[in-house]
mmCIF file of C-alpha atoms and ligand atoms in Angstrom:
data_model
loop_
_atom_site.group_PDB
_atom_site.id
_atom_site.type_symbol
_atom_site.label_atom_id
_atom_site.label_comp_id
_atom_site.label_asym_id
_atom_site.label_seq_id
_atom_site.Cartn_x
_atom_site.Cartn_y
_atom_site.Cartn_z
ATOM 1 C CA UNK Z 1 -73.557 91.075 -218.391
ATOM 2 C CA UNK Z 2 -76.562 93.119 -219.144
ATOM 3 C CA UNK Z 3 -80.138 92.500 -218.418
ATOM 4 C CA UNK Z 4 -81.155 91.868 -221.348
ATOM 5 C CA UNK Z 5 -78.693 89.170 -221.891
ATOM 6 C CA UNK Z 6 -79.588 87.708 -218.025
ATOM 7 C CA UNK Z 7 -83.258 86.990 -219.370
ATOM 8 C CA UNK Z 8 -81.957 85.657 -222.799
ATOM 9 C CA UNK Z 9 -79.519 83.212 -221.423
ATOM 10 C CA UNK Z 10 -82.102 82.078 -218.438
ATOM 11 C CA UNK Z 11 -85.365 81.539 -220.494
ATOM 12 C CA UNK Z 12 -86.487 78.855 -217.611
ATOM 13 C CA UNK Z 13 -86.799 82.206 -215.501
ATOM 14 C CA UNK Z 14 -90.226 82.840 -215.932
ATOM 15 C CA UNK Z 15 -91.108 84.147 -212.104
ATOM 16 C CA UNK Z 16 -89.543 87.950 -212.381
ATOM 17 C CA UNK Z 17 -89.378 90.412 -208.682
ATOM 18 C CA UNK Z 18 -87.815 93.499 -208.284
ATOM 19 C CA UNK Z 19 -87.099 94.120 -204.393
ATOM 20 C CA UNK Z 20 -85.801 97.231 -202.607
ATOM 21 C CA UNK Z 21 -86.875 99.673 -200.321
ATOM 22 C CA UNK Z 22 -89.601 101.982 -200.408
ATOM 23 C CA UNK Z 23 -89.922 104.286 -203.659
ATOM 24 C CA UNK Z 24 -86.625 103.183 -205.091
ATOM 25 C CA UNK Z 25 -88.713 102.298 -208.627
ATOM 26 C CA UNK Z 26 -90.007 98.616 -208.045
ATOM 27 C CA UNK Z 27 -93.485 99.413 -210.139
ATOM 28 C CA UNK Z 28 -91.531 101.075 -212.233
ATOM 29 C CA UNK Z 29 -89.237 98.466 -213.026
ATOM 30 C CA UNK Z 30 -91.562 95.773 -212.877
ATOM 31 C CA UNK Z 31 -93.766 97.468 -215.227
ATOM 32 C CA UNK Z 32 -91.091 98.413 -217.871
ATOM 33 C CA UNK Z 33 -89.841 94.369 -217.508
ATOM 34 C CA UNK Z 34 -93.586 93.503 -217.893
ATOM 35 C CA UNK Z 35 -93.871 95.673 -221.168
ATOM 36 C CA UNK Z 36 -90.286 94.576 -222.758
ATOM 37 C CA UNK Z 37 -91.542 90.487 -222.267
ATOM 38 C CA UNK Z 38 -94.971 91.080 -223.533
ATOM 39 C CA UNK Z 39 -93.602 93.007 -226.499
ATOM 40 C CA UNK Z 40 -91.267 90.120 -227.462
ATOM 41 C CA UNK Z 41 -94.499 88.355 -227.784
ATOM 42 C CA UNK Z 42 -94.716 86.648 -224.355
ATOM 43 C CA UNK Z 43 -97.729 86.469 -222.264
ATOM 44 C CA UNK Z 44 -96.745 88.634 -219.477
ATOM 45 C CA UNK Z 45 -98.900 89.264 -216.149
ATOM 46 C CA UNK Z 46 -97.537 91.452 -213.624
ATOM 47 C CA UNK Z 47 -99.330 91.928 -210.136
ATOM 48 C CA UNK Z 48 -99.037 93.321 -206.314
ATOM 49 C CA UNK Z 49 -100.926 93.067 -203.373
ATOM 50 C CA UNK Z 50 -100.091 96.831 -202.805
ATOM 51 C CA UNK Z 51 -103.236 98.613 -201.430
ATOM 52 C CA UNK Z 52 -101.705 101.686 -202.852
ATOM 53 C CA UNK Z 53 -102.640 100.484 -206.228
ATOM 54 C CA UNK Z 54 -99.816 101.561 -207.840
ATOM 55 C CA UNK Z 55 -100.163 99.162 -210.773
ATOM 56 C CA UNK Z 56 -103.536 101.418 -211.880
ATOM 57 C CA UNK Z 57 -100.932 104.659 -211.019
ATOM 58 C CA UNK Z 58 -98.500 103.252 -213.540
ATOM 59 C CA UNK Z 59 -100.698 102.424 -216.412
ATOM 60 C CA UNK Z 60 -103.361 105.231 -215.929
ATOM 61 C CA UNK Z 61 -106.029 102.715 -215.536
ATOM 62 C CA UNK Z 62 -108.524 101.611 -212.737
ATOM 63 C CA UNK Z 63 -107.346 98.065 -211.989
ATOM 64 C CA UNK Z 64 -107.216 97.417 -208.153
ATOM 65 C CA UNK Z 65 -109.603 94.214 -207.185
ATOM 66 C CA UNK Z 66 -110.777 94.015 -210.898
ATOM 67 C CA UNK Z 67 -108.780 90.580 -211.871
ATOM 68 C CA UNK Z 68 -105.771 90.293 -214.516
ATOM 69 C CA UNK Z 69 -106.938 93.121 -216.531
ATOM 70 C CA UNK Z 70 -105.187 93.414 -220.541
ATOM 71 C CA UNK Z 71 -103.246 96.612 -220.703
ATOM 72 C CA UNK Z 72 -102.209 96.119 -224.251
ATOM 73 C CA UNK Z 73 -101.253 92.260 -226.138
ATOM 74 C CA UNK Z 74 -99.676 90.101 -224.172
ATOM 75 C CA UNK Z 75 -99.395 92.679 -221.374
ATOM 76 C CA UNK Z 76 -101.625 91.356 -218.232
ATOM 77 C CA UNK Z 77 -101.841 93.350 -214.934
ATOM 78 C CA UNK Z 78 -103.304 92.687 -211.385
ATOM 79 C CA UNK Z 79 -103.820 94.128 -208.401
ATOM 80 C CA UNK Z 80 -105.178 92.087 -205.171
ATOM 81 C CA UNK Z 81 -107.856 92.971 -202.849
ATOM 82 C CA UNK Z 82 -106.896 91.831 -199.906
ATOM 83 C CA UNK Z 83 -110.064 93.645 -197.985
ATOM 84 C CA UNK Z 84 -112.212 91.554 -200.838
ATOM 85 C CA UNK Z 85 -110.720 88.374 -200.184
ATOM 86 C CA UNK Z 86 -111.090 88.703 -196.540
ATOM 87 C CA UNK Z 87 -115.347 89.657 -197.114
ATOM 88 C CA UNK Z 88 -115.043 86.123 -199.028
ATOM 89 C CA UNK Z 89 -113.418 84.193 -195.835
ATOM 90 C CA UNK Z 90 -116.120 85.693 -193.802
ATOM 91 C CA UNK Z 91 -119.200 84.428 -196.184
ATOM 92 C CA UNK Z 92 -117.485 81.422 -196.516
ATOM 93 C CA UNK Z 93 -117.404 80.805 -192.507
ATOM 94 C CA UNK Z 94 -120.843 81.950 -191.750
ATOM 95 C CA UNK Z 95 -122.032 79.763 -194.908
ATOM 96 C CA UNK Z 96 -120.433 76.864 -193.266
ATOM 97 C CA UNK Z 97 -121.839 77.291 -189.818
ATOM 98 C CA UNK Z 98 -125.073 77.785 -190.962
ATOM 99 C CA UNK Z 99 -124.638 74.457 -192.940
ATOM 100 C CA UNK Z 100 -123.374 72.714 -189.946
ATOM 101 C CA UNK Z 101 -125.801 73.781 -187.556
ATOM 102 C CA UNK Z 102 -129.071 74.515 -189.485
ATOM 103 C CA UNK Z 103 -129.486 77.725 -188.375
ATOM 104 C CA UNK Z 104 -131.514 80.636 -190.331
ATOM 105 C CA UNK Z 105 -129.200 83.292 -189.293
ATOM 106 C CA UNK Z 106 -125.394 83.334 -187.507
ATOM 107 C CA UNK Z 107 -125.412 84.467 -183.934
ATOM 108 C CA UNK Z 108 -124.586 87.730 -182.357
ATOM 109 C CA UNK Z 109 -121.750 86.471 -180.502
ATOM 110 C CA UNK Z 110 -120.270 84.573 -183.566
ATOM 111 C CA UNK Z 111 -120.859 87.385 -185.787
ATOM 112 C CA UNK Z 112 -118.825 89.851 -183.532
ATOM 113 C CA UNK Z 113 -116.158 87.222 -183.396
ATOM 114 C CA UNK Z 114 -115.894 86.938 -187.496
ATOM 115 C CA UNK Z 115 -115.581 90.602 -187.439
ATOM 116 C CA UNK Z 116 -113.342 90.803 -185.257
ATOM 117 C CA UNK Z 117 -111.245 87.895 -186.781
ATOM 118 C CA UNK Z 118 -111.115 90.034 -190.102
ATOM 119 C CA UNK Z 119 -109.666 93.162 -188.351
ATOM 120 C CA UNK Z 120 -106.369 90.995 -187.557
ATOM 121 C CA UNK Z 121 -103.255 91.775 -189.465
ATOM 122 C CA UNK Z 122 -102.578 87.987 -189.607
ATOM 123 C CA UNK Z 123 -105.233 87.517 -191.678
ATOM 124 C CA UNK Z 124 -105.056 90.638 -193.996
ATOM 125 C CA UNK Z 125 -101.662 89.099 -194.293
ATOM 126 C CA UNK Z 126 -103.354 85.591 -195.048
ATOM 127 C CA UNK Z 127 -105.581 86.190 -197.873
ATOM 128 C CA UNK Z 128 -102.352 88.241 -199.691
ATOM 129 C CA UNK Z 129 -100.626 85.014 -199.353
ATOM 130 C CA UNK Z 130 -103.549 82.844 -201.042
ATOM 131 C CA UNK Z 131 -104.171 85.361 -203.729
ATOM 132 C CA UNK Z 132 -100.502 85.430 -204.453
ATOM 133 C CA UNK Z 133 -100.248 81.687 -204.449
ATOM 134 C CA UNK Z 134 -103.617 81.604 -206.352
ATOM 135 C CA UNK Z 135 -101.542 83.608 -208.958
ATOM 136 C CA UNK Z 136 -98.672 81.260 -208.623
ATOM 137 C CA UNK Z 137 -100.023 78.275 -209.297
ATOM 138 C CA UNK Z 138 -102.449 78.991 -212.000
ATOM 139 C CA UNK Z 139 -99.432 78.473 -214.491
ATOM 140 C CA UNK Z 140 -101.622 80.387 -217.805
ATOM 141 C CA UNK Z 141 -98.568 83.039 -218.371
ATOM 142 C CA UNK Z 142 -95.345 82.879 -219.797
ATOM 143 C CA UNK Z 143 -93.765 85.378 -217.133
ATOM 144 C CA UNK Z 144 -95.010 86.496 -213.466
ATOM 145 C CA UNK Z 145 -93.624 89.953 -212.575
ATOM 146 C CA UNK Z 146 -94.480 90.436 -209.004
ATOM 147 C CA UNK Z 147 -94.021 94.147 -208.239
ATOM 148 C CA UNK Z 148 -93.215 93.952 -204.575
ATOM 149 C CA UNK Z 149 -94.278 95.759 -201.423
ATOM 150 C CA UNK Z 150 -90.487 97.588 -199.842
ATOM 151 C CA UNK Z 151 -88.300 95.122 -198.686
ATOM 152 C CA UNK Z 152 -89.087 94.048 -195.360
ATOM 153 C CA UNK Z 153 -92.505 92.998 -196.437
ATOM 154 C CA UNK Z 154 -91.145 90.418 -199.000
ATOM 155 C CA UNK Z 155 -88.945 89.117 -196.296
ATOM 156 C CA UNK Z 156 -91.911 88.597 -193.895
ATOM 157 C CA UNK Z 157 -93.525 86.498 -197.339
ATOM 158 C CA UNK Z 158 -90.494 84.505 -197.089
ATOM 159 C CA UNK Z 159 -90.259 83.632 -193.696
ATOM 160 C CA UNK Z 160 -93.823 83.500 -192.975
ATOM 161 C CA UNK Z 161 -93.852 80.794 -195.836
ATOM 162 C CA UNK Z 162 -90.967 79.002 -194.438
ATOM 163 C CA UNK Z 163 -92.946 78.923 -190.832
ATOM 164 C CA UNK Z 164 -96.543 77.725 -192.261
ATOM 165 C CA UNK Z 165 -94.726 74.953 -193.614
ATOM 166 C CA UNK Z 166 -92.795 73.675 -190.274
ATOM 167 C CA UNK Z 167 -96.099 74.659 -188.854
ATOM 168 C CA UNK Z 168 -98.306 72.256 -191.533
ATOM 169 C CA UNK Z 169 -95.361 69.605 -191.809
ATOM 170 C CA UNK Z 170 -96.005 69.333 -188.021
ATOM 171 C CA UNK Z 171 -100.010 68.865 -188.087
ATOM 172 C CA UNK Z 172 -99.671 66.535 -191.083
ATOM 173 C CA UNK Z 173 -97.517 64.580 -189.401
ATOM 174 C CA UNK Z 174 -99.582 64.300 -186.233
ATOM 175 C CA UNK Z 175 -102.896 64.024 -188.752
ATOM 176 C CA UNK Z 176 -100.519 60.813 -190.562
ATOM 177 C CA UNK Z 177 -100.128 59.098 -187.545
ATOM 178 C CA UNK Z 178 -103.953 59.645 -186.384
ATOM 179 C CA UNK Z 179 -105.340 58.356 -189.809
ATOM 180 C CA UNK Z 180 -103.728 54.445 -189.599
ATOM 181 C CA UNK Z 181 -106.221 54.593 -186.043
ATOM 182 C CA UNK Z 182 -109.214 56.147 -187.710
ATOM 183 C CA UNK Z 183 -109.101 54.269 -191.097
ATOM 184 C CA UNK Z 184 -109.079 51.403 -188.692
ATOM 185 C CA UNK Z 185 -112.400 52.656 -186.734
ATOM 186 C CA UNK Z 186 -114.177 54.248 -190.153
ATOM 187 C CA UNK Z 187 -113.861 50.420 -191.559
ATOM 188 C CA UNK Z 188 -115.226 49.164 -188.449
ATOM 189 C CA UNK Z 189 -117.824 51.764 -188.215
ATOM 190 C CA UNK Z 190 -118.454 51.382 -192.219
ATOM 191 C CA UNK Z 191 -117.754 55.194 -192.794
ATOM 192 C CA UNK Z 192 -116.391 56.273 -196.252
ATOM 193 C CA UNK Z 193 -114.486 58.922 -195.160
ATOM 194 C CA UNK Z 194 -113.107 60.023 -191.453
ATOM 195 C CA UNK Z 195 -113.819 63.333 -190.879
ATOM 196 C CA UNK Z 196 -109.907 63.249 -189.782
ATOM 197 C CA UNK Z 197 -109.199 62.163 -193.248
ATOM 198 C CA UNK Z 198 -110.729 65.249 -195.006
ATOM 199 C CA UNK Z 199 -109.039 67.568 -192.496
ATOM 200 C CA UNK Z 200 -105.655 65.974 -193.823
ATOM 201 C CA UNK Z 201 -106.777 66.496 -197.200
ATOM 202 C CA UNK Z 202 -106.852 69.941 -196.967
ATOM 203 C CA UNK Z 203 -103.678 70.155 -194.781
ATOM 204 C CA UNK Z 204 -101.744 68.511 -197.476
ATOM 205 C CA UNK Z 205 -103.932 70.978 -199.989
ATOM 206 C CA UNK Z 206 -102.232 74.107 -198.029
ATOM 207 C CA UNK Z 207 -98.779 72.298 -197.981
ATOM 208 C CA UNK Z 208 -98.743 71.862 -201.673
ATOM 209 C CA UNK Z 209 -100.079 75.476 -202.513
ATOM 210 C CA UNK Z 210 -97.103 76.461 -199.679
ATOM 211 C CA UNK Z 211 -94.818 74.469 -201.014
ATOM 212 C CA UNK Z 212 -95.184 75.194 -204.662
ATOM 213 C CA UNK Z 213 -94.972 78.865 -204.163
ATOM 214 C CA UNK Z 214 -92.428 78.733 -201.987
ATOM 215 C CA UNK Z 215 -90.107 76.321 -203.768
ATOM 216 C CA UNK Z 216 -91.078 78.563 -207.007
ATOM 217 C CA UNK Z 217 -89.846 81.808 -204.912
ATOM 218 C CA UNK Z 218 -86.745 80.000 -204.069
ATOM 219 C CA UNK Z 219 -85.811 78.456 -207.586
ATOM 220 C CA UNK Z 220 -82.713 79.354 -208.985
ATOM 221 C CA UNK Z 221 -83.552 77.692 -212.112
ATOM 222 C CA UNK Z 222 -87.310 79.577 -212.314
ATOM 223 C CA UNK Z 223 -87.217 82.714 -210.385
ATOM 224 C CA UNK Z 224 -84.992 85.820 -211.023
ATOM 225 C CA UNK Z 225 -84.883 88.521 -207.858
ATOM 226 C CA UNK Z 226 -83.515 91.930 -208.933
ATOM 227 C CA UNK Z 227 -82.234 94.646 -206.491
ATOM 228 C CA UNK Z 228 -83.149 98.148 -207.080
ATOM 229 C CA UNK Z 229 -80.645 100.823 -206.169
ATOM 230 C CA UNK Z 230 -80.008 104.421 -206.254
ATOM 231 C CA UNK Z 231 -76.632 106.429 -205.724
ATOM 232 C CA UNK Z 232 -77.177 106.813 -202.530
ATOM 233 C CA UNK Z 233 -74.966 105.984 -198.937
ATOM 234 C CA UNK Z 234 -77.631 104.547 -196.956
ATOM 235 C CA UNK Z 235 -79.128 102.972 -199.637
ATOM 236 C CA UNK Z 236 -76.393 100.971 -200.582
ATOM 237 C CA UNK Z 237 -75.623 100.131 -197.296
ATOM 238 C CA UNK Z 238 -79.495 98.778 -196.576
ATOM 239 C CA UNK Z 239 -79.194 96.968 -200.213
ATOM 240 C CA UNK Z 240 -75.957 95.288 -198.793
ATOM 241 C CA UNK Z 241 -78.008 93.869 -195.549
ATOM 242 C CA UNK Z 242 -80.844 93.577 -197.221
ATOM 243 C CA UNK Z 243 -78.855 90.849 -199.906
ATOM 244 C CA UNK Z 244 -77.448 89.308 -196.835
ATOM 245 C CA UNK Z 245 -80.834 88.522 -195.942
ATOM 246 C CA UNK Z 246 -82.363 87.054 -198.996
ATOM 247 C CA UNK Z 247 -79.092 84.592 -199.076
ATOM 248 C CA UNK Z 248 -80.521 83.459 -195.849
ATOM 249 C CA UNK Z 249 -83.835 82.595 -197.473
ATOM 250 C CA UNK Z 250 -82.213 81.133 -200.192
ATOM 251 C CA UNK Z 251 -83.986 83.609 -203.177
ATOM 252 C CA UNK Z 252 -81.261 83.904 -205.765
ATOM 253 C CA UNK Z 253 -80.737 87.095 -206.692
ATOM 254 C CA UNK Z 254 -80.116 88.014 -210.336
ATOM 255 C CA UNK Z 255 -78.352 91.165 -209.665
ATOM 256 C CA UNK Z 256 -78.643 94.601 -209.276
ATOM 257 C CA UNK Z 257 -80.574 97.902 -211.331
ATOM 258 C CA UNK Z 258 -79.477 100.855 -210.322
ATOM 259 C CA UNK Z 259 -82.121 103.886 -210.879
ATOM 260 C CA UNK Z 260 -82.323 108.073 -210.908
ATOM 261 C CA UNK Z 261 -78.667 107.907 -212.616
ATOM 262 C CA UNK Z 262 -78.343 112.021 -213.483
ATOM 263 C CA UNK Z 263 -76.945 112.048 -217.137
ATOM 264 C CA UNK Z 264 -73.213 112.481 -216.571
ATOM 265 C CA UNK Z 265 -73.310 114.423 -219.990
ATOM 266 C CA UNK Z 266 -74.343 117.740 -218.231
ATOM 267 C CA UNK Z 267 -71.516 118.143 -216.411
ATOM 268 C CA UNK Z 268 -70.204 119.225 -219.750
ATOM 269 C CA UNK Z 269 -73.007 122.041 -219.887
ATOM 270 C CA UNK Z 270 -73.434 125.186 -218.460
ATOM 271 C CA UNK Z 271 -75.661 123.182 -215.032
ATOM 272 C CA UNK Z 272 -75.957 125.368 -211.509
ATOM 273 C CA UNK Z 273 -73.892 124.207 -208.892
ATOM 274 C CA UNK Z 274 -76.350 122.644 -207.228
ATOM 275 C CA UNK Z 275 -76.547 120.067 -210.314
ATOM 276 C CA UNK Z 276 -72.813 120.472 -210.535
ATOM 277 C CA UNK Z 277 -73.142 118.578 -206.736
ATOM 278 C CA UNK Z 278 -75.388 116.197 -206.974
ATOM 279 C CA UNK Z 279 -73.697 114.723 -210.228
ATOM 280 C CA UNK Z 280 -70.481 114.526 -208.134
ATOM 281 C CA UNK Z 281 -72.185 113.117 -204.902
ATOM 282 C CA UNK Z 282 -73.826 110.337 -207.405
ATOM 283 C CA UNK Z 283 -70.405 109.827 -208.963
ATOM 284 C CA UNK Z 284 -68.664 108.969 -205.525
ATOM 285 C CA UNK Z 285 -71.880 106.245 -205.159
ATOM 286 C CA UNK Z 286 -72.336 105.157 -208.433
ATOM 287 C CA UNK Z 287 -68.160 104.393 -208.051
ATOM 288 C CA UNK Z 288 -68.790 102.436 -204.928
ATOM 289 C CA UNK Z 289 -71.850 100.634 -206.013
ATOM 290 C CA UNK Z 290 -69.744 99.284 -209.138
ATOM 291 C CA UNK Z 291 -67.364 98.496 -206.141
ATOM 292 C CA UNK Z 292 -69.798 96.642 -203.508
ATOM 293 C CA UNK Z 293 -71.736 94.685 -206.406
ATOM 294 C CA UNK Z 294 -69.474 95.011 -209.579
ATOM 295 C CA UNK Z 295 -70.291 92.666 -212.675
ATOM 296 C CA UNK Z 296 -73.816 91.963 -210.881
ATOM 297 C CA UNK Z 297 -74.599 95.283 -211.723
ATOM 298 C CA UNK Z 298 -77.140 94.943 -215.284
ATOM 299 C CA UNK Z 299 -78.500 98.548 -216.336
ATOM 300 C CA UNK Z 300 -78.144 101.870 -214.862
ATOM 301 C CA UNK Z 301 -81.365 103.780 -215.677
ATOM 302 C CA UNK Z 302 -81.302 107.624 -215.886
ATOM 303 C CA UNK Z 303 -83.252 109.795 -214.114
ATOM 304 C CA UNK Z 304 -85.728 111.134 -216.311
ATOM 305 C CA UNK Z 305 -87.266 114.592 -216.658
ATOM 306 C CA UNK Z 306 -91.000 113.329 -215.110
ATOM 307 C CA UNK Z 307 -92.205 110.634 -213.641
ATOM 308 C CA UNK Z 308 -92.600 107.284 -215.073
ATOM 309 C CA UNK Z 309 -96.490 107.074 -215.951
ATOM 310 C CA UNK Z 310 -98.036 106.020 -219.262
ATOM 311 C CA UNK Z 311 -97.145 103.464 -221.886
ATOM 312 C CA UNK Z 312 -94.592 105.899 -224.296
ATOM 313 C CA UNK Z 313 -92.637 106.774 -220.828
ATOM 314 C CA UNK Z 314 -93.027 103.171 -219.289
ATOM 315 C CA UNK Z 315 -91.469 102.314 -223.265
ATOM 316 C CA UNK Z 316 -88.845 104.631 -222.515
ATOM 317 C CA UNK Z 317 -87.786 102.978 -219.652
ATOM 318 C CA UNK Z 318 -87.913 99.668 -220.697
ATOM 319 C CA UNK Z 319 -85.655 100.740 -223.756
ATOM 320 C CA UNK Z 320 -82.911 101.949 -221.480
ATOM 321 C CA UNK Z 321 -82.917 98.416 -219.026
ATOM 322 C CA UNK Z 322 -83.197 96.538 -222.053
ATOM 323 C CA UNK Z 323 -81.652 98.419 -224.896
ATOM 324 C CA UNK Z 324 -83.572 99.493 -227.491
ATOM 325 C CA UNK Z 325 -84.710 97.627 -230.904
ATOM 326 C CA UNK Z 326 -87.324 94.984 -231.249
HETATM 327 N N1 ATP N 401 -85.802 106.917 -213.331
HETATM 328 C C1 ATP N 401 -86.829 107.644 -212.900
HETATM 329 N N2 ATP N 401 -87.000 108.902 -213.334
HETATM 330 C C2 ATP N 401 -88.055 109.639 -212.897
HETATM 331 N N3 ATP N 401 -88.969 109.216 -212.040
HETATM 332 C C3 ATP N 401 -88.842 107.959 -211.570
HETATM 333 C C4 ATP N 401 -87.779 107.100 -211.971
HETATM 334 N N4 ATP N 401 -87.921 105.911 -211.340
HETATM 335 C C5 ATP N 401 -89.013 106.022 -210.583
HETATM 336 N N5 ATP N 401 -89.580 107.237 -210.716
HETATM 337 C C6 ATP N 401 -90.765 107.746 -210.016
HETATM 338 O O1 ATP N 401 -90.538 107.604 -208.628
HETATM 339 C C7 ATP N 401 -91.717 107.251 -207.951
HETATM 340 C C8 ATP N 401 -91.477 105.936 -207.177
HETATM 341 O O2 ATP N 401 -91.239 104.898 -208.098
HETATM 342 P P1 ATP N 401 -91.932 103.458 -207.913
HETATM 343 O O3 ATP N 401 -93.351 103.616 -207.602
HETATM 344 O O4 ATP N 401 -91.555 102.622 -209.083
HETATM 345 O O5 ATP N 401 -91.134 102.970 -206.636
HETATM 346 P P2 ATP N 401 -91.441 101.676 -205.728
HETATM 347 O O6 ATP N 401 -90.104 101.131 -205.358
HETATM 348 O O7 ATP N 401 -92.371 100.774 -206.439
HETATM 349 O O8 ATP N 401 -92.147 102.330 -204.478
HETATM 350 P P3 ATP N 401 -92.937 101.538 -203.292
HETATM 351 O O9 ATP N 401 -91.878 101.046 -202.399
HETATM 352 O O10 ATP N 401 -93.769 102.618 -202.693
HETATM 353 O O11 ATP N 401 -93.723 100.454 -203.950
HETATM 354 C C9 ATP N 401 -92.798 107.120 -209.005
HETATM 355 O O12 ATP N 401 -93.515 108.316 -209.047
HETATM 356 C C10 ATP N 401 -92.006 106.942 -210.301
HETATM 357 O O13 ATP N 401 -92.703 107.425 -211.433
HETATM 358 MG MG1 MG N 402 -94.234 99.970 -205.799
#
C-alpha cells in the first residue's frame, strides 16, 4: 500500500504523528503531510512543543509561542511555549493566594517557592502536556499533525499519560467515597457546595482532558503513527525496539517512511567511489528494511540536493510521499 492510499482508505484518521529518532525528518515529514491535507482542501494544523522551533525553521516564519498561525489556506501551524505557559501557572497561583488570603503582595518565602516550583522538569513537562491536550481537545481542524520531539520523549507522553490517570483514577476514587460523607454534612450545614466537591470537579476535569487525549493517542480508528527511517544499521535496529515499544502502549502504528533514499539512478553515471559506496551500503539497508517491515513500508523519499526549507521544497516533498497531481 502507499501512503497516499493509507490516508484515503482511513479518512476517520484525523490525529497524524511521525515518530523516530532525532533528525531522521519528523518536521519534515509532518510538514510535507500538513501541506498535502491542507491542499486537498482540509483544514490542517500541525504543531510541537519543540523549543527548537523547528516549525518557524521549516516554513521560514517566526511562529514559536505566537498561537496557530496560517501559513497558507487551510495550512495552520503551532508551536508551544512551554516557558509561557509555565509564567501563566505562576500568575495564576499567586492570584489565587492573594484571593484566599487578602494579602496586597505574595510573601518572600512563597515567592521563592513558586520560582523554584517553575524550574522543575516535571512541570516544564506539565504545561507541554496541557497545551498539547488544549490542542487536542479543541476539535476546530480537520487533521492534527503533531511533529514530535525524538522518540523517547513521545514515549515518556505516553506513559506519563497512562500514570496521571492510575494516579487521578486513584484520588477520584478516594474523593467518590469522601463526597456521600460531605454531601451529608454540607446538607446539614446548609452549604451549596463542599469545598471537597469542587476539588472532585476538577479531578474529574483533568481525567477527562487525560483521558480524551490519551484514548485519542491510542485510537486505531482516529490516530495514524508513522515511523521514520533511514538506510541505516543502527537505525533500523532502534526503529525495531522502538515499534516494540509503542505496541506496549497500544499506539497503532500506520507503518513506516523511509527518508535520505540516494537516487539509485546514479549508479548508472559516471559518480566517485565514494557515492559508488554509499549507494551500495544503502542498498544492503534499504534490502533489509523491505525485509524487517515489508508491505508496512509506504514511500521511500529521496535524498534531496538541500535541505527541506520553504513551501516549493516542502511541495517537493510532499509530492514524492504522496505522489504527485492534485
Ligand atoms: N530527504 C531529505 N533531503 C534533504 N534534507 C533532508 C531530508 N529530510 C530531512 N532533511 C533535513 O534534515 C534535517 C533534519 O530533518 P528534520 O528536522 O525533519 O528531522 P527531525 O526528525 O524532525 O529532527 P528532530 O529529532 O531534531 O526533531 C533538516 O535540516 C531537514 O531539512
Ligand atoms: Mg523535528
Amino acid at each position: 500500500m502507499s501512503l497516499r492510499e493509507v490516508f484515503d482508505k482511513n479518512p476517520d484518521r484525523r490525529y497524524i504523528m511521525f515518530g523516530g529518532k532525532g533528525g531522521l525528518g519528523k518536521t519534515t515529514f509532518s510538514a510535507a503531510t500538513a501541506y498535502w491535507l491542507a491542499k486537498q482542501g482540509h483544514k490542517v494544523l500541525v504543531f510541537s512543543v519543540d523549543p527548537q522551533a523547528s516549525l518557524s525553521d521549516i516554513f521560514c516564519m517566526d511562529i514559536f509561542g505566537k498561537g496557530p498561525v496560517e501559513i497558507m489556506p487551510n495550512l495552520y501551524a503551532q508551536e508551544i511555549d512551554a516557558d509561557k505557559r509555565i509564567k501563566e501557572y505562576q500568575d495564576e497561583i499567586r492570584q489565587k493566594i492573594l484571593d484566599m488570603y487578602g494579602m496586597e503582595k505574595v510573601p518572600d518565602e512563597i515567592e521563592d517557592y513558586i520560582q523554584a516550583a517553575a524550574a522543575e522538569p516535571a512541570m516544564e513537562e506539565s504545561a507541554i502536556f496541557d497545551e498539547v491536550v488544549d490542542i487536542v481537545v479543541g476539535g476546530q481542524y480537520d487533521y492534527y499533525i503533531y511533529d514530535l520531539v525524538p522518540l523517547g520523549h513521545a514515549l515518556y507522553y505516553l506513559s506519563m499519560a497512562s500514570v496521571y490517570d492510575q494516579w487521578i483514577d486513584k484520588i477520584t476514587a478516594l474523593r467518590e467515597e469522601m463526597e456521600e460523607y460531605n454531601k451529608v454534612a454540607a446538607v446539614m450545614k446548609r452549604e451549596k457546595e463542599s469545598e471537597e466537591d469542587q476539588i472532585l470537579r476538577e479531578l474529574q476535569d483533568i481525567k477527562y482532558r487525560i483521558n480524551k487525549s490519551s484514548s485519542i493517542l491510542t485510537d486505531k480508528e482516529k490516530t495514524a503513527f508513522f515511523f521514520v527511517v533511514i538506510p541505516e544499521e543502527m537505525i533500523i535496529l532502534d526503529t525495531q525496539k522502538a515499534a516494540g515499544l509503542f505496541a506496549k502502549f497500544d499506539v497503532p502504528l500506520a507503518g513506516y517512511i523511509v527518508n535520505r533514499v540516494i537516487p539509485a539512478e546514479l549508479a548508472n553515471q559516471e559518480i566517485p567511489d565514494y557515492l559508488r559506496n554509499r549507494l551500495a551500503m544503502q542498498k544492503k539497508y534499504l534490502n533489509k528494511i523491505s525485509q524487517t517491515f515489508g508491505d508496512e513500508v509506504l514511500a521511500n523519499v529521496p535524498e534531496f540536493e538541500r535541505d527541506i526549507t520553504g513551501l516549493p521544497m516542502i511541495e517537493r516533498v510532499a509530492e514524492v510521499m504522496f505522489g504527485g497531481g492534485e
